[in-house]
Short mmCIF file of C-alpha atoms in Angstrom, two decimals:
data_model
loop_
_atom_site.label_atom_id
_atom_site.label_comp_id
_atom_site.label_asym_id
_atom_site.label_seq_id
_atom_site.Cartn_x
_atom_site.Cartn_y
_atom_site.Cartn_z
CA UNK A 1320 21.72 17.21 12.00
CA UNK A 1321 21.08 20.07 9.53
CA UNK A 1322 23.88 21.55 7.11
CA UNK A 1323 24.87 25.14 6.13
CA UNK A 1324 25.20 27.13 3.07
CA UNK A 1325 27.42 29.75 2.73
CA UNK A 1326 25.62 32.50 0.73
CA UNK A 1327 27.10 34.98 -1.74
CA UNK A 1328 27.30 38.32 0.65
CA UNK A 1329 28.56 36.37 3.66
CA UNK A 1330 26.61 34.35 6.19
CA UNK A 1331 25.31 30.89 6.02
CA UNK A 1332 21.72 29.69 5.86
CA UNK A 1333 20.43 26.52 7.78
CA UNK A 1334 18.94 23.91 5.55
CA UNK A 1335 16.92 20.99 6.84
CA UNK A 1336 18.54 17.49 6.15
CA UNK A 1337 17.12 14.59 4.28
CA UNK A 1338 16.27 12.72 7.19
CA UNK A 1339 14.23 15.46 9.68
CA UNK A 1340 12.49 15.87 6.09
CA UNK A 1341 12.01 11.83 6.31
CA UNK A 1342 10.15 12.35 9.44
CA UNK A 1343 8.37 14.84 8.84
CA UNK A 1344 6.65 12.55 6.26
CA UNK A 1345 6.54 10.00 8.66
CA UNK A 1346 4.93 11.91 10.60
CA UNK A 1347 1.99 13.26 8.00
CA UNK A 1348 1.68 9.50 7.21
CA UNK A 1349 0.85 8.34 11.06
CA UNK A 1350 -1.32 10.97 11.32
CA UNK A 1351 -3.40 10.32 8.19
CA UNK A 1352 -3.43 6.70 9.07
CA UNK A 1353 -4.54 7.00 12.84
CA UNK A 1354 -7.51 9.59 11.68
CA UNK A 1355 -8.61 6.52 9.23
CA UNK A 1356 -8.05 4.01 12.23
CA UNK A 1357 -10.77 6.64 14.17
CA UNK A 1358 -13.11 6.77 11.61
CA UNK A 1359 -13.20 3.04 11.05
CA UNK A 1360 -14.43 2.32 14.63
CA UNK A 1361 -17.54 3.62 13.76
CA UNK A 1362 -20.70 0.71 11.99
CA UNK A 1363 -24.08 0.24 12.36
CA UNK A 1364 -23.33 -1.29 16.55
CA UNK A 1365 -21.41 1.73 17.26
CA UNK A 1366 -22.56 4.87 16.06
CA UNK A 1367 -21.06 6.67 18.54
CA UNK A 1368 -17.41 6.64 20.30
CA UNK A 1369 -15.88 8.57 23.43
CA UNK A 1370 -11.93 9.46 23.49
CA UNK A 1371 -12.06 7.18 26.07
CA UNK A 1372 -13.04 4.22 23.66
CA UNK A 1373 -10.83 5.63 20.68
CA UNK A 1374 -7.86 5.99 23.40
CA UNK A 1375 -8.23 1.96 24.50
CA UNK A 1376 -9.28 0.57 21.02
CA UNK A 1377 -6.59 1.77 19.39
CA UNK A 1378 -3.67 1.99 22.26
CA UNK A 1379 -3.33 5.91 22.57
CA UNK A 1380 -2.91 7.70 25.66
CA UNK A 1381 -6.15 9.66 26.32
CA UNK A 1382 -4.80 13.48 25.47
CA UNK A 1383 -3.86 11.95 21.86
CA UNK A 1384 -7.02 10.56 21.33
CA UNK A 1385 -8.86 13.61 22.90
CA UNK A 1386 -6.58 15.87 20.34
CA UNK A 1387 -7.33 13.83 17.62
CA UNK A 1388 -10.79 14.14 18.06
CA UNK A 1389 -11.54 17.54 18.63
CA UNK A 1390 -9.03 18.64 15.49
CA UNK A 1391 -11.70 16.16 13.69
CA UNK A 1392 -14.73 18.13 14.97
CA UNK A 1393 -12.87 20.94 13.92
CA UNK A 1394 -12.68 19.89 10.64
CA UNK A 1395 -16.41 18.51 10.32
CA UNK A 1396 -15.54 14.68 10.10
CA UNK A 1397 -16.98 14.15 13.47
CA UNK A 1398 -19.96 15.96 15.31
CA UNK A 1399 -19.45 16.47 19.08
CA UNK A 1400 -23.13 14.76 20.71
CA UNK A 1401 -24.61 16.22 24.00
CA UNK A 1402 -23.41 13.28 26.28
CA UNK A 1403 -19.53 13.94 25.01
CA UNK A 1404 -19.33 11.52 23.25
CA UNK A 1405 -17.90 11.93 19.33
CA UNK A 1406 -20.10 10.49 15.66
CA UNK A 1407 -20.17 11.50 12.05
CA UNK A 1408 -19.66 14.70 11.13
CA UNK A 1409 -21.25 16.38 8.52
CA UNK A 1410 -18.52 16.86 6.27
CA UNK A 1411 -17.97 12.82 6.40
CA UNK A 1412 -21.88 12.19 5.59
CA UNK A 1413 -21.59 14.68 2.27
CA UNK A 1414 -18.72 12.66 1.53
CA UNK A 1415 -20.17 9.50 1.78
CA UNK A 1416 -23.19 10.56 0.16
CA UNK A 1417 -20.86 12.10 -2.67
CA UNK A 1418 -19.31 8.69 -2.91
CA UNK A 1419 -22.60 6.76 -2.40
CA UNK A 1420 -24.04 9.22 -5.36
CA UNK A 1421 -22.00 7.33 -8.02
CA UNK A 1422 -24.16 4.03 -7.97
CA UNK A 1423 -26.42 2.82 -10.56
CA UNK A 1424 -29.73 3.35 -8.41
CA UNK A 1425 -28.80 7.05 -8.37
CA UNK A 1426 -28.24 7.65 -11.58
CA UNK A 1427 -31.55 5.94 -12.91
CA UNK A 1428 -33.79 7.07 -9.89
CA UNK A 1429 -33.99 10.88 -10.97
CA UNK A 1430 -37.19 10.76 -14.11
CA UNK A 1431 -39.11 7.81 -11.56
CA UNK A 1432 -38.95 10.51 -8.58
CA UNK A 1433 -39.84 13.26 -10.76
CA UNK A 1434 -42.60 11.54 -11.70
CA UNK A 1435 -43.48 10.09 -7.96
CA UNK A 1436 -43.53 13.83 -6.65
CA UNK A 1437 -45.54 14.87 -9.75
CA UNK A 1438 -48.21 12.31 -8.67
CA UNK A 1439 -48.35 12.58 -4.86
CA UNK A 1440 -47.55 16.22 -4.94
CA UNK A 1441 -44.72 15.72 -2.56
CA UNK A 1442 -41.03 15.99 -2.29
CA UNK A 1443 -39.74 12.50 -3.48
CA UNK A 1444 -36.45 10.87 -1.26
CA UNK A 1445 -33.63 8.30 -2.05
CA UNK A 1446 -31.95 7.58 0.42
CA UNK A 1447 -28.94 5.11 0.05
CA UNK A 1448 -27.41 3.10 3.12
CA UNK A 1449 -24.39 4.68 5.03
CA UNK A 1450 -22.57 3.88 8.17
CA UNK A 1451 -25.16 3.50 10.99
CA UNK A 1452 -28.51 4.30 8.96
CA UNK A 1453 -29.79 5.87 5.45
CA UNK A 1454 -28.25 8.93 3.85
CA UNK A 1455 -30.24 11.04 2.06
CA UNK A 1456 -28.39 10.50 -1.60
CA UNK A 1457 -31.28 12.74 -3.72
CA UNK A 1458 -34.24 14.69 -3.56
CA UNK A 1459 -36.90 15.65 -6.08
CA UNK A 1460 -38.79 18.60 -4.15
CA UNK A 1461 -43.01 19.67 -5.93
CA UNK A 1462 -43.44 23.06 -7.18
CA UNK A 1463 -46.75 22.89 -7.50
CA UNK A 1464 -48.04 23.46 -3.73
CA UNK A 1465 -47.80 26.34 -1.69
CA UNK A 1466 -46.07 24.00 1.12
CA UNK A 1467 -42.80 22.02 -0.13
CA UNK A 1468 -41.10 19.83 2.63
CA UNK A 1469 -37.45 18.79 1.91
CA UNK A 1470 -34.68 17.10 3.14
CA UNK A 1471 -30.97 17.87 2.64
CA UNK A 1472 -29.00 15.82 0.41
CA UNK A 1473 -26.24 14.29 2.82
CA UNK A 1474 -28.94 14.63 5.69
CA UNK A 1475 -28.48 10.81 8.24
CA UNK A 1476 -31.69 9.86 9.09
CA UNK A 1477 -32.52 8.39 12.27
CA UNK A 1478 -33.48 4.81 13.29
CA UNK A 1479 -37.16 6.19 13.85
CA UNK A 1480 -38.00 7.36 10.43
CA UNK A 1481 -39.70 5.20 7.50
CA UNK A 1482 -36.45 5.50 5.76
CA UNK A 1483 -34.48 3.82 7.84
CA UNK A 1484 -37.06 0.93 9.06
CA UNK A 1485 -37.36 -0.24 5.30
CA UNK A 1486 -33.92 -0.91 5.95
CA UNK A 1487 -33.81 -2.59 9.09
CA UNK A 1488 -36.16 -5.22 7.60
CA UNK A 1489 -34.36 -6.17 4.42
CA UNK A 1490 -30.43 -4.97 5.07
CA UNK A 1491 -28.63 -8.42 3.93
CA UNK A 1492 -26.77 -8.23 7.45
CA UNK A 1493 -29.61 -8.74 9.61
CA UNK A 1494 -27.39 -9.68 12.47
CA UNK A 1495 -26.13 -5.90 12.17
CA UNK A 1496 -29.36 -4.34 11.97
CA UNK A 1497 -30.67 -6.20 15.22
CA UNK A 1498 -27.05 -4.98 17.10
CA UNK A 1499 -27.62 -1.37 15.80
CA UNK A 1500 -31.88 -2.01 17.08
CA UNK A 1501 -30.40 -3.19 20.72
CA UNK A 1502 -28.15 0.55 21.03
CA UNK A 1503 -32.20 1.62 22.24
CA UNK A 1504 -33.90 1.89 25.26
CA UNK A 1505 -36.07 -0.93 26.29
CA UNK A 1506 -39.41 0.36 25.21
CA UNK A 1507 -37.95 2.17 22.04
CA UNK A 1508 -35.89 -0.92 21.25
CA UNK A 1509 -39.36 -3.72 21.02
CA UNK A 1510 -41.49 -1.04 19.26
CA UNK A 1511 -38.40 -0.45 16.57
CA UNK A 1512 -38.50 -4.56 16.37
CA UNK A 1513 -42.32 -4.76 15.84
CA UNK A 1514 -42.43 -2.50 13.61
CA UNK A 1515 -39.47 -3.49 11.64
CA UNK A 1516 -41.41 -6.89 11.53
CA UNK A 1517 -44.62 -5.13 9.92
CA UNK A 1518 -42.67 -3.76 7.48
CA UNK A 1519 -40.88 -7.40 6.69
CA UNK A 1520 -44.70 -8.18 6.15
CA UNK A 1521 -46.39 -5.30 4.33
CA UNK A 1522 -43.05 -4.16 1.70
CA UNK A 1523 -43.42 -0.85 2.99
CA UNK A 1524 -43.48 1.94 6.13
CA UNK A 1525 -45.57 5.15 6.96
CA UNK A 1526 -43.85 7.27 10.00
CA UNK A 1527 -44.45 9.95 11.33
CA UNK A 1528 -40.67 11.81 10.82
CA UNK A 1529 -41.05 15.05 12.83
CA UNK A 1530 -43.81 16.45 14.51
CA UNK A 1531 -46.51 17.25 11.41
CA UNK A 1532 -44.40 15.16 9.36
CA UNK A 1533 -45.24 12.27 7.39
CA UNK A 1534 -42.96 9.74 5.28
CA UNK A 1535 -44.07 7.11 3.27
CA UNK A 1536 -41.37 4.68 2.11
CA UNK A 1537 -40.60 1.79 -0.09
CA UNK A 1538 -37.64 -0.54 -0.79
CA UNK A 1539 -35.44 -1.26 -3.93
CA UNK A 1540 -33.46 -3.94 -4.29
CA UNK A 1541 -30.77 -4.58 -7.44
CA UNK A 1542 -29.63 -7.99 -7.78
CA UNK A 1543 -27.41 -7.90 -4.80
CA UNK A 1544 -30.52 -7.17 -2.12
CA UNK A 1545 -32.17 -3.76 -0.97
CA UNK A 1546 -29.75 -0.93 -2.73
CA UNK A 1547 -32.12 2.09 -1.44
CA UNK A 1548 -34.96 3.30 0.10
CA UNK A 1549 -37.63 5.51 -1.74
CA UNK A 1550 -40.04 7.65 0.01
CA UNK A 1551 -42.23 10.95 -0.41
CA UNK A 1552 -42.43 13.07 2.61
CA UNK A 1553 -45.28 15.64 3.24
CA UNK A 1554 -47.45 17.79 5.98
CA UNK A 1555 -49.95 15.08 7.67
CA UNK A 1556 -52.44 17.21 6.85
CA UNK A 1557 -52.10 16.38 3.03
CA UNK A 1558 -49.92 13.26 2.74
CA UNK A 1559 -51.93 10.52 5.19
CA UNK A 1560 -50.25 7.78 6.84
CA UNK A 1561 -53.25 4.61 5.56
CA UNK A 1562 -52.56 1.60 4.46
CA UNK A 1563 -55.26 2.29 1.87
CA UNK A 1564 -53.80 6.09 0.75
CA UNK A 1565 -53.44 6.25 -2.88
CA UNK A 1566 -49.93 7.42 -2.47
CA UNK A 1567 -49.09 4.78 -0.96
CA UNK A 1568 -49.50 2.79 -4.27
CA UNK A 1569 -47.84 5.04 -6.28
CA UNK A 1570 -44.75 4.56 -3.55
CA UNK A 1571 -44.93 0.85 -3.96
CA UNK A 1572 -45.47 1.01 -7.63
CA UNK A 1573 -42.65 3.45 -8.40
CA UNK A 1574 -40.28 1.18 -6.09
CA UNK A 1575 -41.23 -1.54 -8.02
CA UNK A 1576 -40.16 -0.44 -11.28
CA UNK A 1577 -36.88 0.74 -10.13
CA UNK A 1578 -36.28 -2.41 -8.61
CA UNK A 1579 -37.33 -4.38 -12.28
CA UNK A 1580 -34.90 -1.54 -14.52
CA UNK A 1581 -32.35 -2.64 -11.66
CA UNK A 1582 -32.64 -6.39 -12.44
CA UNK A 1583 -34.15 -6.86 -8.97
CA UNK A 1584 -37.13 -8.49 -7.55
CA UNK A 1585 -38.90 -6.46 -5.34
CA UNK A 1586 -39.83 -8.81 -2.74
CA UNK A 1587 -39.24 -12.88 -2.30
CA UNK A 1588 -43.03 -13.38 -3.44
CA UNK A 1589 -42.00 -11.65 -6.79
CA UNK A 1590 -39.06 -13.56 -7.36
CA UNK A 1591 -41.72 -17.18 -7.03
CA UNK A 1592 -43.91 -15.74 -8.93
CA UNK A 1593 -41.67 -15.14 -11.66
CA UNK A 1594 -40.29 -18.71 -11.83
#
């Protein structure tokens, strides 16, 4: 019911009562609520959602869930993928990596990757843990070769790259990881695992990232378990994937010190030794 107001020259004016006001709020609210109930289906065993699955998950009649969906891709929280289905959007990933950004490993990593890329004469990459793999949370790029290869800040990294395997083998929630591992093929899925379990071994990954890509990557742990993962990324003609590359050591070496100013042990064999 709306009431009227009779204005000076004659004529009234319709004003809006309290209560279509009420729920119009109401409204705003449900909305704002039911786009956080979407992005909360997404974790490290479901990187990826249909309208179909938002739709029965969350007891919407398919249109809604298709509406609500598309106005997200619209807006950038959610990406559209090739098979229809709906993840992450960019927007989402800078915010996480905004929010990500503020932890202590971020704000004392900056002078040990400067130094890093100084060394190896790469681009030097922390990368911090988001919703279904690392984020890419800084990046110290060379200026002293003719060839600099970067990565953007906010960037999600796939389950492929040395990033993201340094992970795998030392996330606290391993049971997680191995869910998130099985989302593979078969072939894809037992090479991730073997690999994974080399890098359990060694304390550190070489991948090739992209076609004449390499990334060399090391963990660092606080006093909670592995916080980020720090790599250098380069052409493979310069930066070489060996277990015996002197880059490599400065990777390891660099982690490890981050890891100590962190209150951290870099691996369980430090931690023994220590006692």
């Amino acid at each position: 019911m709306n009431s009227q107001i009779k204005l000076t020259g004659g004529g009234f004016v319709t004003k809006p009562t309290r209560s279509r006001e009420t729920r119009a709020d109401q409204a705003d609210i449900q909305a704002v609520s039911r786009v956080s109930q979407i992005l909360s289906l997404f974790d490290p065993a479901t990187p990826e959602v249909t309208a179909v699955e938002v739709a029965e998950r969350l007891g919407l009649n398919r249109t809604t869930a298709y509406r609500y969906c598309t106005s997200l891709v619209a807006a950038g929280l959610l990406e559209r993928s090739a098979g229809g289905g709906y993840s992450p959007g960019g927007l989402l990933l800078q915010l996480g990596a905004f929010a990500i950004g503020h932890r202590r490993v971020v704000n004392l990593a900056p002078r040990h990757m400067q130094a890093l890329s100084r060394a190896t004469q790469t681009s030097a990459v922390l990368s911090l843990w988001g919703l279904t793999g690392p984020v890419v949370s800084r990046v110290e790029e060379t200026v002293s070769t003719i060839v600099v290869v970067s990565v953007r800040v906010g960037s999600h990294l796939p389950l492929d790259t040395a990033q993201s395997k340094v992970f795998l083998a030392y996330h606290s929630d391993q049971l997680s990881m191995e869910r998130l591992i099985g989302t593979l093929s078969g072939t894809a899925r037992d090479e991730l695992r073997a690999e994974v379990d080399r890098v359990r071994e060694a304390g550190y990954c070489s991948a090739m990232s992209t076609p004449g890509i390499v990334a060399v990557a090391a963990p660092v742990f606080d006093e909670y378990g592995i916080c980020a993962s720090l790599a250098i990324v380069g052409p493979d003609n310069t930066l070489s994937m060996s277990d015996d590359a002197p880059e490599l050591r400065v990777v390891v070496d660099t982690a490890r010190e981050l890891t100590q100013e962190l209150g951290g042990h870099y691996r369980p064999d430090d931690r023994q030794r220590a006692v």
